[in-house]
PDB file of C-alpha atoms in Angstrom:
ATOM      1  CA  UNK Y 505      10.066 -21.093  26.182  1.00  0.00           C
ATOM      2  CA  UNK Y 506      10.356 -18.572  28.914  1.00  0.00           C
ATOM      3  CA  UNK Y 507      10.490 -14.977  27.688  1.00  0.00           C
ATOM      4  CA  UNK Y 508       9.878 -11.576  29.386  1.00  0.00           C
ATOM      5  CA  UNK Y 509       9.519  -9.026  26.511  1.00  0.00           C
ATOM      6  CA  UNK Y 510       8.421 -10.104  23.128  1.00  0.00           C
ATOM      7  CA  UNK Y 511       7.118  -8.203  20.118  1.00  0.00           C
ATOM      8  CA  UNK Y 512       4.685  -9.083  17.314  1.00  0.00           C
ATOM      9  CA  UNK Y 513       5.027  -7.872  13.804  1.00  0.00           C
ATOM     10  CA  UNK Y 514       3.609  -8.441  10.306  1.00  0.00           C
ATOM     11  CA  UNK Y 515       5.627  -7.474   7.291  1.00  0.00           C
ATOM     12  CA  UNK Y 516       5.386  -7.284   3.622  1.00  0.00           C
ATOM     13  CA  UNK Y 517       8.169  -6.102   1.146  1.00  0.00           C
ATOM     14  CA  UNK Y 518      10.142  -4.327   3.788  1.00  0.00           C
ATOM     15  CA  UNK Y 519      13.719  -5.216   2.458  1.00  0.00           C
ATOM     16  CA  UNK Y 520      15.011  -1.706   2.614  1.00  0.00           C
ATOM     17  CA  UNK Y 521      14.290  -1.624   6.427  1.00  0.00           C
ATOM     18  CA  UNK Y 522      13.749  -4.991   8.112  1.00  0.00           C
ATOM     19  CA  UNK Y 523      17.287  -5.773   9.077  1.00  0.00           C
ATOM     20  CA  UNK Y 524      17.634  -2.524  10.760  1.00  0.00           C
ATOM     21  CA  UNK Y 525      14.105  -2.995  12.284  1.00  0.00           C
ATOM     22  CA  UNK Y 526      15.336  -6.343  13.884  1.00  0.00           C
ATOM     23  CA  UNK Y 527      18.799  -5.480  15.010  1.00  0.00           C
ATOM     24  CA  UNK Y 528      17.470  -2.019  16.635  1.00  0.00           C
ATOM     25  CA  UNK Y 529      14.584  -3.569  18.531  1.00  0.00           C
ATOM     26  CA  UNK Y 530      16.350  -6.515  19.875  1.00  0.00           C
ATOM     27  CA  UNK Y 531      18.164  -4.044  22.126  1.00  0.00           C
ATOM     28  CA  UNK Y 532      14.724  -3.801  24.076  1.00  0.00           C
ATOM     29  CA  UNK Y 533      13.027  -7.010  23.251  1.00  0.00           C
ATOM     30  CA  UNK Y 534      13.989 -10.480  24.168  1.00  0.00           C
ATOM     31  CA  UNK Y 535      12.175 -12.440  21.244  1.00  0.00           C
ATOM     32  CA  UNK Y 536      10.521 -11.089  18.101  1.00  0.00           C
ATOM     33  CA  UNK Y 537       7.624 -12.960  16.456  1.00  0.00           C
ATOM     34  CA  UNK Y 538       7.401 -12.021  12.750  1.00  0.00           C
ATOM     35  CA  UNK Y 539       4.819 -13.121  10.188  1.00  0.00           C
ATOM     36  CA  UNK Y 540       5.661 -12.367   6.495  1.00  0.00           C
ATOM     37  CA  UNK Y 541       2.873 -11.808   4.116  1.00  0.00           C
ATOM     38  CA  UNK Y 542       4.122 -13.140   1.197  1.00  0.00           C
ATOM     39  CA  UNK Y 543       6.762 -10.753   0.418  1.00  0.00           C
ATOM     40  CA  UNK Y 544       8.131 -10.946  -3.140  1.00  0.00           C
ATOM     41  CA  UNK Y 545      11.379  -8.875  -2.469  1.00  0.00           C
ATOM     42  CA  UNK Y 546      14.182 -10.103  -0.204  1.00  0.00           C
ATOM     43  CA  UNK Y 547      12.396  -9.469   2.991  1.00  0.00           C
ATOM     44  CA  UNK Y 548      11.849 -13.236   3.812  1.00  0.00           C
ATOM     45  CA  UNK Y 549      15.518 -14.000   2.870  1.00  0.00           C
ATOM     46  CA  UNK Y 550      16.931 -11.306   5.054  1.00  0.00           C
ATOM     47  CA  UNK Y 551      14.645 -12.610   8.169  1.00  0.00           C
ATOM     48  CA  UNK Y 552      15.906 -16.141   7.475  1.00  0.00           C
ATOM     49  CA  UNK Y 553      19.461 -14.970   7.259  1.00  0.00           C
ATOM     50  CA  UNK Y 554      19.140 -13.026  10.627  1.00  0.00           C
ATOM     51  CA  UNK Y 555      17.456 -16.215  12.330  1.00  0.00           C
ATOM     52  CA  UNK Y 556      20.339 -18.410  11.161  1.00  0.00           C
ATOM     53  CA  UNK Y 557      22.752 -15.959  12.587  1.00  0.00           C
ATOM     54  CA  UNK Y 558      21.173 -16.779  16.032  1.00  0.00           C
ATOM     55  CA  UNK Y 559      18.923 -14.017  16.612  1.00  0.00           C
ATOM     56  CA  UNK Y 560      15.901 -14.812  18.779  1.00  0.00           C
ATOM     57  CA  UNK Y 561      13.214 -14.794  16.031  1.00  0.00           C
ATOM     58  CA  UNK Y 562      10.159 -16.856  15.533  1.00  0.00           C
ATOM     59  CA  UNK Y 563       9.242 -16.504  11.741  1.00  0.00           C
ATOM     60  CA  UNK Y 564       5.882 -17.500   9.984  1.00  0.00           C
ATOM     61  CA  UNK Y 565       4.207 -16.963   6.646  1.00  0.00           C
ATOM     62  CA  UNK Y 566       0.901 -15.430   6.505  1.00  0.00           C
ATOM     63  CA  UNK Y 567      -0.829 -16.413   2.965  1.00  0.00           C
ATOM     64  CA  UNK Y 568      -3.832 -14.176   3.157  1.00  0.00           C
ATOM     65  CA  UNK Y 569      -2.979 -10.916   1.347  1.00  0.00           C
ATOM     66  CA  UNK Y 570      -6.071  -9.102   2.424  1.00  0.00           C
ATOM     67  CA  UNK Y 571      -5.585  -5.942   4.775  1.00  0.00           C
ATOM     68  CA  UNK Y 572      -6.698  -7.772   7.874  1.00  0.00           C
ATOM     69  CA  UNK Y 573      -4.180  -6.643  10.492  1.00  0.00           C
ATOM     70  CA  UNK Y 574      -6.576  -6.374  13.486  1.00  0.00           C
ATOM     71  CA  UNK Y 575      -7.594 -10.160  12.908  1.00  0.00           C
ATOM     72  CA  UNK Y 576      -4.131 -11.396  12.130  1.00  0.00           C
ATOM     73  CA  UNK Y 577      -2.358  -9.595  15.029  1.00  0.00           C
ATOM     74  CA  UNK Y 578      -4.979 -11.025  17.413  1.00  0.00           C
ATOM     75  CA  UNK Y 579      -4.471 -14.523  16.097  1.00  0.00           C
ATOM     76  CA  UNK Y 580      -0.636 -14.148  16.315  1.00  0.00           C
ATOM     77  CA  UNK Y 581      -1.093 -12.921  19.977  1.00  0.00           C
ATOM     78  CA  UNK Y 582      -3.086 -15.888  21.067  1.00  0.00           C
ATOM     79  CA  UNK Y 583      -1.021 -18.482  19.276  1.00  0.00           C
ATOM     80  CA  UNK Y 584       1.982 -17.124  20.870  1.00  0.00           C
ATOM     81  CA  UNK Y 585       0.684 -17.146  24.491  1.00  0.00           C
ATOM     82  CA  UNK Y 586      -0.590 -20.658  23.912  1.00  0.00           C
ATOM     83  CA  UNK Y 587       2.857 -21.922  23.105  1.00  0.00           C
ATOM     84  CA  UNK Y 588       5.185 -19.446  25.215  1.00  0.00           C
ATOM     85  CA  UNK Y 589       5.311 -17.713  28.517  1.00  0.00           C
ATOM     86  CA  UNK Y 590       6.077 -14.033  28.481  1.00  0.00           C
ATOM     87  CA  UNK Y 591       4.902 -10.866  30.221  1.00  0.00           C
ATOM     88  CA  UNK Y 592       5.275  -7.948  28.032  1.00  0.00           C
ATOM     89  CA  UNK Y 593       4.007  -7.661  24.374  1.00  0.00           C
ATOM     90  CA  UNK Y 594       5.019  -4.847  22.044  1.00  0.00           C
ATOM     91  CA  UNK Y 595       2.901  -4.486  18.803  1.00  0.00           C
ATOM     92  CA  UNK Y 596       5.265  -3.186  16.072  1.00  0.00           C
ATOM     93  CA  UNK Y 597       5.254  -2.441  12.430  1.00  0.00           C
ATOM     94  CA  UNK Y 598       8.614  -2.942  10.587  1.00  0.00           C
ATOM     95  CA  UNK Y 599       9.067   0.998  10.183  1.00  0.00           C
ATOM     96  CA  UNK Y 600       8.871   1.215  13.966  1.00  0.00           C
ATOM     97  CA  UNK Y 601      11.799   1.398  16.462  1.00  0.00           C
ATOM     98  CA  UNK Y 602      11.363   1.136  20.125  1.00  0.00           C
ATOM     99  CA  UNK Y 603      13.262   2.800  22.901  1.00  0.00           C
ATOM    100  CA  UNK Y 604      12.419   1.347  26.201  1.00  0.00           C
ATOM    101  CA  UNK Y 605      12.864   2.153  29.772  1.00  0.00           C
ATOM    102  CA  UNK Y 606      12.650  -1.293  31.357  1.00  0.00           C
ATOM    103  CA  UNK Y 607      12.770  -0.299  34.957  1.00  0.00           C
ATOM    104  CA  UNK Y 608       9.907   2.084  34.681  1.00  0.00           C
ATOM    105  CA  UNK Y 609       7.789  -0.495  32.790  1.00  0.00           C
ATOM    106  CA  UNK Y 610       8.689  -3.151  35.451  1.00  0.00           C
ATOM    107  CA  UNK Y 611       7.811  -0.653  38.441  1.00  0.00           C
ATOM    108  CA  UNK Y 612       4.398  -0.038  36.702  1.00  0.00           C
ATOM    109  CA  UNK Y 613       3.577  -3.811  36.662  1.00  0.00           C
ATOM    110  CA  UNK Y 614       4.462  -4.178  40.180  1.00  0.00           C
ATOM    111  CA  UNK Y 615       1.987  -1.407  41.062  1.00  0.00           C
ATOM    112  CA  UNK Y 616      -0.699  -2.128  39.011  1.00  0.00           C
ATOM    113  CA  UNK Y 617      -0.334  -6.076  37.853  1.00  0.00           C
ATOM    114  CA  UNK Y 618      -1.016  -7.477  34.485  1.00  0.00           C
ATOM    115  CA  UNK Y 619      -3.799  -8.166  32.272  1.00  0.00           C
ATOM    116  CA  UNK Y 620      -4.016  -4.794  30.870  1.00  0.00           C
ATOM    117  CA  UNK Y 621      -2.725  -2.578  27.870  1.00  0.00           C
ATOM    118  CA  UNK Y 622      -1.030   0.747  27.768  1.00  0.00           C
ATOM    119  CA  UNK Y 623      -0.672   3.318  25.158  1.00  0.00           C
ATOM    120  CA  UNK Y 624       3.028   3.974  23.857  1.00  0.00           C
ATOM    121  CA  UNK Y 625       3.761   7.445  22.516  1.00  0.00           C
ATOM    122  CA  UNK Y 626       4.787   7.392  18.854  1.00  0.00           C
ATOM    123  CA  UNK Y 627       6.567   9.986  17.097  1.00  0.00           C
ATOM    124  CA  UNK Y 628       6.585  10.203  13.168  1.00  0.00           C
ATOM    125  CA  UNK Y 629       9.883  11.314  11.447  1.00  0.00           C
ATOM    126  CA  UNK Y 630       9.706  13.415   8.412  1.00  0.00           C
ATOM    127  CA  UNK Y 631      10.887  12.362   5.092  1.00  0.00           C
ATOM    128  CA  UNK Y 632      14.075  14.054   4.388  1.00  0.00           C
ATOM    129  CA  UNK Y 633      15.020  13.090   1.061  1.00  0.00           C
ATOM    130  CA  UNK Y 634      16.383  10.244  -1.137  1.00  0.00           C
ATOM    131  CA  UNK Y 635      19.239   7.922   0.121  1.00  0.00           C
ATOM    132  CA  UNK Y 636      22.269   7.894  -1.913  1.00  0.00           C
ATOM    133  CA  UNK Y 637      24.400   4.821  -2.331  1.00  0.00           C
ATOM    134  CA  UNK Y 638      25.583   4.874   1.363  1.00  0.00           C
ATOM    135  CA  UNK Y 639      23.873   1.878   2.611  1.00  0.00           C
ATOM    136  CA  UNK Y 640      20.473   1.395   4.255  1.00  0.00           C
ATOM    137  CA  UNK Y 641      21.569   2.951   7.764  1.00  0.00           C
ATOM    138  CA  UNK Y 642      21.859   6.319   6.128  1.00  0.00           C
ATOM    139  CA  UNK Y 643      18.020   6.408   6.291  1.00  0.00           C
ATOM    140  CA  UNK Y 644      18.461   7.299  10.134  1.00  0.00           C
ATOM    141  CA  UNK Y 645      20.432  10.265   9.484  1.00  0.00           C
ATOM    142  CA  UNK Y 646      18.220  11.539   6.705  1.00  0.00           C
ATOM    143  CA  UNK Y 647      15.099  10.858   8.725  1.00  0.00           C
ATOM    144  CA  UNK Y 648      16.098  12.491  11.914  1.00  0.00           C
ATOM    145  CA  UNK Y 649      13.591  15.111  12.231  1.00  0.00           C
ATOM    146  CA  UNK Y 650      10.536  14.482  14.182  1.00  0.00           C
ATOM    147  CA  UNK Y 651       7.150  15.646  12.883  1.00  0.00           C
ATOM    148  CA  UNK Y 652       5.458  18.170  15.338  1.00  0.00           C
ATOM    149  CA  UNK Y 653       2.192  16.994  14.362  1.00  0.00           C
ATOM    150  CA  UNK Y 654       1.245  14.437  17.054  1.00  0.00           C
ATOM    151  CA  UNK Y 655       1.102  10.860  15.872  1.00  0.00           C
ATOM    152  CA  UNK Y 656      -1.511   8.356  17.026  1.00  0.00           C
ATOM    153  CA  UNK Y 657      -0.195   6.165  19.920  1.00  0.00           C
ATOM    154  CA  UNK Y 658       0.247   2.354  19.699  1.00  0.00           C
ATOM    155  CA  UNK Y 659      -0.676  -0.247  22.262  1.00  0.00           C
ATOM    156  CA  UNK Y 660       1.240  -2.772  24.129  1.00  0.00           C
ATOM    157  CA  UNK Y 661       0.138  -5.469  26.511  1.00  0.00           C
ATOM    158  CA  UNK Y 662       1.200  -6.465  29.996  1.00  0.00           C
ATOM    159  CA  UNK Y 663       0.355  -9.970  29.580  1.00  0.00           C
ATOM    160  CA  UNK Y 664      -0.902 -12.358  32.280  1.00  0.00           C
ATOM    161  CA  UNK Y 665      -1.647 -15.907  31.621  1.00  0.00           C
ATOM    162  CA  UNK Y 666      -5.435 -16.986  31.837  1.00  0.00           C
ATOM    163  CA  UNK Y 667      -6.516 -13.291  31.882  1.00  0.00           C
ATOM    164  CA  UNK Y 668      -5.907 -12.015  28.445  1.00  0.00           C
ATOM    165  CA  UNK Y 669      -7.843 -14.618  26.265  1.00  0.00           C
ATOM    166  CA  UNK Y 670     -10.440 -12.025  25.336  1.00  0.00           C
ATOM    167  CA  UNK Y 671      -8.133  -9.315  24.140  1.00  0.00           C
ATOM    168  CA  UNK Y 672      -8.502  -8.159  20.626  1.00  0.00           C
ATOM    169  CA  UNK Y 673      -5.977  -5.921  18.836  1.00  0.00           C
ATOM    170  CA  UNK Y 674      -7.346  -3.298  16.832  1.00  0.00           C
ATOM    171  CA  UNK Y 675      -6.265  -2.031  13.411  1.00  0.00           C
ATOM    172  CA  UNK Y 676      -3.046  -0.338  13.306  1.00  0.00           C
ATOM    173  CA  UNK Y 677      -2.131  -1.729  16.758  1.00  0.00           C
ATOM    174  CA  UNK Y 678      -3.481   1.432  18.170  1.00  0.00           C
ATOM    175  CA  UNK Y 679      -5.856  -0.155  20.609  1.00  0.00           C
ATOM    176  CA  UNK Y 680      -6.734  -3.175  22.492  1.00  0.00           C
ATOM    177  CA  UNK Y 681     -10.156  -4.391  23.769  1.00  0.00           C
ATOM    178  CA  UNK Y 682     -11.968  -7.023  25.556  1.00  0.00           C
ATOM    179  CA  UNK Y 683     -15.633  -7.242  24.863  1.00  0.00           C
ATOM    180  CA  UNK Y 684     -16.093  -9.350  27.809  1.00  0.00           C
ATOM    181  CA  UNK Y 685     -15.454  -6.587  30.173  1.00  0.00           C
ATOM    182  CA  UNK Y 686     -17.754  -4.005  31.143  1.00  0.00           C
ATOM    183  CA  UNK Y 687     -15.289  -1.273  29.812  1.00  0.00           C
ATOM    184  CA  UNK Y 688     -14.100  -3.127  26.665  1.00  0.00           C
ATOM    185  CA  UNK Y 689     -11.453  -0.440  25.885  1.00  0.00           C
ATOM    186  CA  UNK Y 690      -8.471  -1.999  27.567  1.00  0.00           C
ATOM    187  CA  UNK Y 691      -5.771   0.425  26.513  1.00  0.00           C
ATOM    188  CA  UNK Y 692      -5.058   3.205  28.988  1.00  0.00           C
ATOM    189  CA  UNK Y 693      -2.299   5.796  29.365  1.00  0.00           C
ATOM    190  CA  UNK Y 694       0.470   5.001  31.657  1.00  0.00           C
ATOM    191  CA  UNK Y 695       0.987   7.224  34.583  1.00  0.00           C
ATOM    192  CA  UNK Y 696       4.667   7.574  33.597  1.00  0.00           C
ATOM    193  CA  UNK Y 697       5.815   7.006  30.114  1.00  0.00           C
ATOM    194  CA  UNK Y 698       8.074   4.159  29.710  1.00  0.00           C
ATOM    195  CA  UNK Y 699       8.533   3.519  26.047  1.00  0.00           C
ATOM    196  CA  UNK Y 700       8.911   5.755  22.786  1.00  0.00           C
ATOM    197  CA  UNK Y 701       8.326   4.396  19.265  1.00  0.00           C
ATOM    198  CA  UNK Y 702      10.133   6.163  16.455  1.00  0.00           C
ATOM    199  CA  UNK Y 703       8.076   5.841  13.235  1.00  0.00           C
ATOM    200  CA  UNK Y 704       9.645   6.040   9.910  1.00  0.00           C
ATOM    201  CA  UNK Y 705       6.728   5.873   7.475  1.00  0.00           C
ATOM    202  CA  UNK Y 706       8.151   7.463   4.321  1.00  0.00           C
ATOM    203  CA  UNK Y 707      11.765   6.506   3.411  1.00  0.00           C
ATOM    204  CA  UNK Y 708      11.655   7.044  -0.250  1.00  0.00           C
ATOM    205  CA  UNK Y 709       9.581   7.812  -3.203  1.00  0.00           C
ATOM    206  CA  UNK Y 710       9.744   4.128  -4.357  1.00  0.00           C
ATOM    207  CA  UNK Y 711       8.882   3.046  -0.762  1.00  0.00           C
ATOM    208  CA  UNK Y 712       5.810   5.514  -0.676  1.00  0.00           C
ATOM    209  CA  UNK Y 713       4.668   4.139  -4.238  1.00  0.00           C
ATOM    210  CA  UNK Y 714       4.944   0.557  -3.330  1.00  0.00           C
ATOM    211  CA  UNK Y 715       3.412   0.851   0.248  1.00  0.00           C
ATOM    212  CA  UNK Y 716       0.326   2.839  -1.178  1.00  0.00           C
ATOM    213  CA  UNK Y 717      -0.210   0.711  -4.202  1.00  0.00           C
ATOM    214  CA  UNK Y 718       0.171  -2.542  -2.245  1.00  0.00           C
ATOM    215  CA  UNK Y 719      -1.729  -1.310   0.622  1.00  0.00           C
ATOM    216  CA  UNK Y 720      -4.652  -0.382  -1.820  1.00  0.00           C
ATOM    217  CA  UNK Y 721      -4.703  -3.782  -3.289  1.00  0.00           C
ATOM    218  CA  UNK Y 722      -4.719  -5.480   0.013  1.00  0.00           C
ATOM    219  CA  UNK Y 723      -7.778  -3.306   1.120  1.00  0.00           C
ATOM    220  CA  UNK Y 724      -9.461  -4.461  -1.997  1.00  0.00           C
ATOM    221  CA  UNK Y 725      -8.982  -8.179  -0.881  1.00  0.00           C
ATOM    222  CA  UNK Y 726     -10.377  -7.316   2.469  1.00  0.00           C
ATOM    223  CA  UNK Y 727     -13.759  -6.130   1.475  1.00  0.00           C
ATOM    224  CA  UNK Y 728     -15.728  -5.467  -1.882  1.00  0.00           C
ATOM    225  CA  UNK Y 729     -16.859  -1.925  -2.624  1.00  0.00           C
ATOM    226  CA  UNK Y 730     -14.158  -0.106  -0.613  1.00  0.00           C
ATOM    227  CA  UNK Y 731     -13.399   2.326  -3.370  1.00  0.00           C
ATOM    228  CA  UNK Y 732     -17.003   3.706  -3.084  1.00  0.00           C
ATOM    229  CA  UNK Y 733     -17.150   3.383   0.682  1.00  0.00           C
ATOM    230  CA  UNK Y 734     -17.640   6.785   2.646  1.00  0.00           C
ATOM    231  CA  UNK Y 735     -15.670   5.271   5.459  1.00  0.00           C
ATOM    232  CA  UNK Y 736     -13.314   2.410   5.331  1.00  0.00           C
ATOM    233  CA  UNK Y 737     -10.487   0.788   7.162  1.00  0.00           C
ATOM    234  CA  UNK Y 738      -7.118   1.852   5.563  1.00  0.00           C
ATOM    235  CA  UNK Y 739      -8.833   4.869   3.795  1.00  0.00           C
ATOM    236  CA  UNK Y 740      -5.385   6.517   3.486  1.00  0.00           C
ATOM    237  CA  UNK Y 741      -4.329   4.043   1.081  1.00  0.00           C
ATOM    238  CA  UNK Y 742      -7.131   4.681  -0.996  1.00  0.00           C
ATOM    239  CA  UNK Y 743      -6.591   8.389  -0.814  1.00  0.00           C
ATOM    240  CA  UNK Y 744      -2.719   7.939  -1.702  1.00  0.00           C
ATOM    241  CA  UNK Y 745      -3.712   5.400  -4.634  1.00  0.00           C
ATOM    242  CA  UNK Y 746      -6.227   7.900  -6.089  1.00  0.00           C
ATOM    243  CA  UNK Y 747      -3.532  10.658  -6.008  1.00  0.00           C
ATOM    244  CA  UNK Y 748      -0.885   8.540  -7.601  1.00  0.00           C
ATOM    245  CA  UNK Y 749      -3.426   7.374 -10.164  1.00  0.00           C
ATOM    246  CA  UNK Y 750      -4.397  10.862 -11.144  1.00  0.00           C
ATOM    247  CA  UNK Y 751      -0.579  11.738 -11.346  1.00  0.00           C
ATOM    248  CA  UNK Y 752      -0.382   8.883 -13.672  1.00  0.00           C
ATOM    249  CA  UNK Y 753       2.364   7.133 -11.533  1.00  0.00           C
ATOM    250  CA  UNK Y 754       4.784  10.109 -12.285  1.00  0.00           C
ATOM    251  CA  UNK Y 755       5.773  10.878  -8.713  1.00  0.00           C
ATOM    252  CA  UNK Y 756       8.827  12.618  -7.384  1.00  0.00           C
ATOM    253  CA  UNK Y 757       9.957  13.784  -4.056  1.00  0.00           C
ATOM    254  CA  UNK Y 758       8.122  16.820  -4.281  1.00  0.00           C
ATOM    255  CA  UNK Y 759       4.904  15.378  -5.583  1.00  0.00           C
ATOM    256  CA  UNK Y 760       4.928  12.858  -2.663  1.00  0.00           C
ATOM    257  CA  UNK Y 761       5.576  15.573  -0.107  1.00  0.00           C
ATOM    258  CA  UNK Y 762       2.653  17.418  -1.426  1.00  0.00           C
ATOM    259  CA  UNK Y 763       0.430  14.276  -1.345  1.00  0.00           C
ATOM    260  CA  UNK Y 764       1.195  13.360   2.131  1.00  0.00           C
ATOM    261  CA  UNK Y 765       2.173  16.438   4.106  1.00  0.00           C
ATOM    262  CA  UNK Y 766       0.439  19.332   1.836  1.00  0.00           C
ATOM    263  CA  UNK Y 767       1.478  22.673   2.287  1.00  0.00           C
ATOM    264  CA  UNK Y 768       2.405  22.128   5.954  1.00  0.00           C
ATOM    265  CA  UNK Y 769       5.609  20.338   5.482  1.00  0.00           C
ATOM    266  CA  UNK Y 770       8.134  23.004   5.894  1.00  0.00           C
ATOM    267  CA  UNK Y 771       6.334  24.021   9.250  1.00  0.00           C
ATOM    268  CA  UNK Y 772       6.354  20.649  10.688  1.00  0.00           C
ATOM    269  CA  UNK Y 773       9.934  20.208  11.470  1.00  0.00           C
ATOM    270  CA  UNK Y 774      10.942  19.548  15.270  1.00  0.00           C
ATOM    271  CA  UNK Y 775      14.500  19.697  16.651  1.00  0.00           C
ATOM    272  CA  UNK Y 776      16.768  16.999  15.114  1.00  0.00           C
ATOM    273  CA  UNK Y 777      16.773  13.663  17.022  1.00  0.00           C
ATOM    274  CA  UNK Y 778      18.716  10.961  15.343  1.00  0.00           C
ATOM    275  CA  UNK Y 779      18.551   7.520  17.077  1.00  0.00           C
ATOM    276  CA  UNK Y 780      21.870   5.912  18.353  1.00  0.00           C
ATOM    277  CA  UNK Y 781      22.920   3.148  15.838  1.00  0.00           C
ATOM    278  CA  UNK Y 782      25.388   0.733  17.220  1.00  0.00           C
ATOM    279  CA  UNK Y 783      25.159  -2.071  14.649  1.00  0.00           C
ATOM    280  CA  UNK Y 784      26.015  -2.789  11.010  1.00  0.00           C
ATOM    281  CA  UNK Y 785      24.072  -4.302   8.327  1.00  0.00           C
ATOM    282  CA  UNK Y 786      25.093  -7.773   6.790  1.00  0.00           C
ATOM    283  CA  UNK Y 787      22.424  -8.558   4.468  1.00  0.00           C
ATOM    284  CA  UNK Y 788      21.990  -5.622   1.956  1.00  0.00           C
ATOM    285  CA  UNK Y 789      23.182  -8.062  -0.738  1.00  0.00           C
ATOM    286  CA  UNK Y 790      19.930 -10.129  -0.179  1.00  0.00           C
ATOM    287  CA  UNK Y 791      17.637  -7.169  -1.518  1.00  0.00           C
ATOM    288  CA  UNK Y 792      16.133  -7.828  -4.720  1.00  0.00           C
ATOM    289  CA  UNK Y 793      15.418  -4.069  -5.521  1.00  0.00           C
ATOM    290  CA  UNK Y 794      12.499  -5.011  -7.666  1.00  0.00           C
ATOM    291  CA  UNK Y 795      10.490  -2.352  -9.744  1.00  0.00           C
ATOM    292  CA  UNK Y 796       6.949  -1.511  -8.326  1.00  0.00           C
ATOM    293  CA  UNK Y 797       5.441  -3.122 -11.480  1.00  0.00           C
ATOM    294  CA  UNK Y 798       7.137  -6.300 -10.638  1.00  0.00           C
ATOM    295  CA  UNK Y 799       6.017  -6.260  -7.071  1.00  0.00           C
ATOM    296  CA  UNK Y 800       2.472  -5.713  -8.097  1.00  0.00           C
ATOM    297  CA  UNK Y 801       2.511  -8.171 -10.712  1.00  0.00           C
ATOM    298  CA  UNK Y 802       3.933 -10.846  -8.139  1.00  0.00           C
ATOM    299  CA  UNK Y 803       1.507  -9.854  -5.618  1.00  0.00           C
ATOM    300  CA  UNK Y 804      -1.326 -10.415  -8.110  1.00  0.00           C
ATOM    301  CA  UNK Y 805      -0.072 -13.752  -9.243  1.00  0.00           C
ATOM    302  CA  UNK Y 806       0.436 -15.044  -5.655  1.00  0.00           C
ATOM    303  CA  UNK Y 807      -3.115 -14.000  -4.861  1.00  0.00           C
ATOM    304  CA  UNK Y 808      -4.639 -15.720  -7.903  1.00  0.00           C
ATOM    305  CA  UNK Y 809      -2.503 -18.942  -7.197  1.00  0.00           C
ATOM    306  CA  UNK Y 810      -3.811 -18.768  -3.720  1.00  0.00           C
ATOM    307  CA  UNK Y 811      -7.438 -18.474  -4.790  1.00  0.00           C
ATOM    308  CA  UNK Y 812      -7.084 -21.253  -7.188  1.00  0.00           C
ATOM    309  CA  UNK Y 813      -5.544 -23.562  -4.400  1.00  0.00           C
ATOM    310  CA  UNK Y 814      -8.621 -22.817  -2.100  1.00  0.00           C
ATOM    311  CA  UNK Y 815     -11.093 -23.355  -4.862  1.00  0.00           C
ATOM    312  CA  UNK Y 816     -13.375 -26.416  -4.673  1.00  0.00           C
ATOM    313  CA  UNK Y 817     -12.202 -29.249  -7.049  1.00  0.00           C
TER     314      UNK Y 817
END
């Protein structure tokens, strides 16, 4: 399959945002590769419906629930370029929305060639309150205020066949490295910005709780002893988990804002910058809207089942 611009994404329990993520990003991307990490909500059903609609998606299932994003994204990338030809690879999470200037990106490649990675500017958008019964697209109106605290950039790859086999994608998709090179840090700042990622990390109290608790559990599965470690990958999940535990899981909007932003929340608002939405959602009826307790229980159940299946007989 000959492609030009592709994206790689891992998702888990993102039913509230996944359809908007796909429809928005396909305005810039030719084909999306998405691996579902054993979602228990309606994420997989919505993705299958989008694919059946004819949208350019390649879907797969990741059966390892441990937080190993760096290893998994690197494996996805290598598997994709073995089977398909493409030139540009964006590494996106399900809460990230890409605005792309194709001509500037193409010009950069003409000047510098491929087999490199560039940082893409990312802007976080502040939590703006709970979405009422107005459909999931209302989140773009509510979360339309950018955070003035700078967000960490993400990486994307100018792929070139035969030259990127040593590329390794770092945790959070922030960096790309190649230890076979003298300078292993491949990602560099572009001389001219060609893309912007809008990041909607906190969309509701329920989503915050789900993301924190499931993220903490995935961190446990990655490595034993992470709760006591001074430094660890995904330590923000541990921090939020501990706060939620101390609050006896009784978290409202005010509590969540305090946990995540602290006292600086009111001072961090930038000028309103709502994205342009030119699509409707068709598959909100496939959302299961499970409680957090149900999602956690099903994640534990799936993990135990998988461990039993892999155990020697």
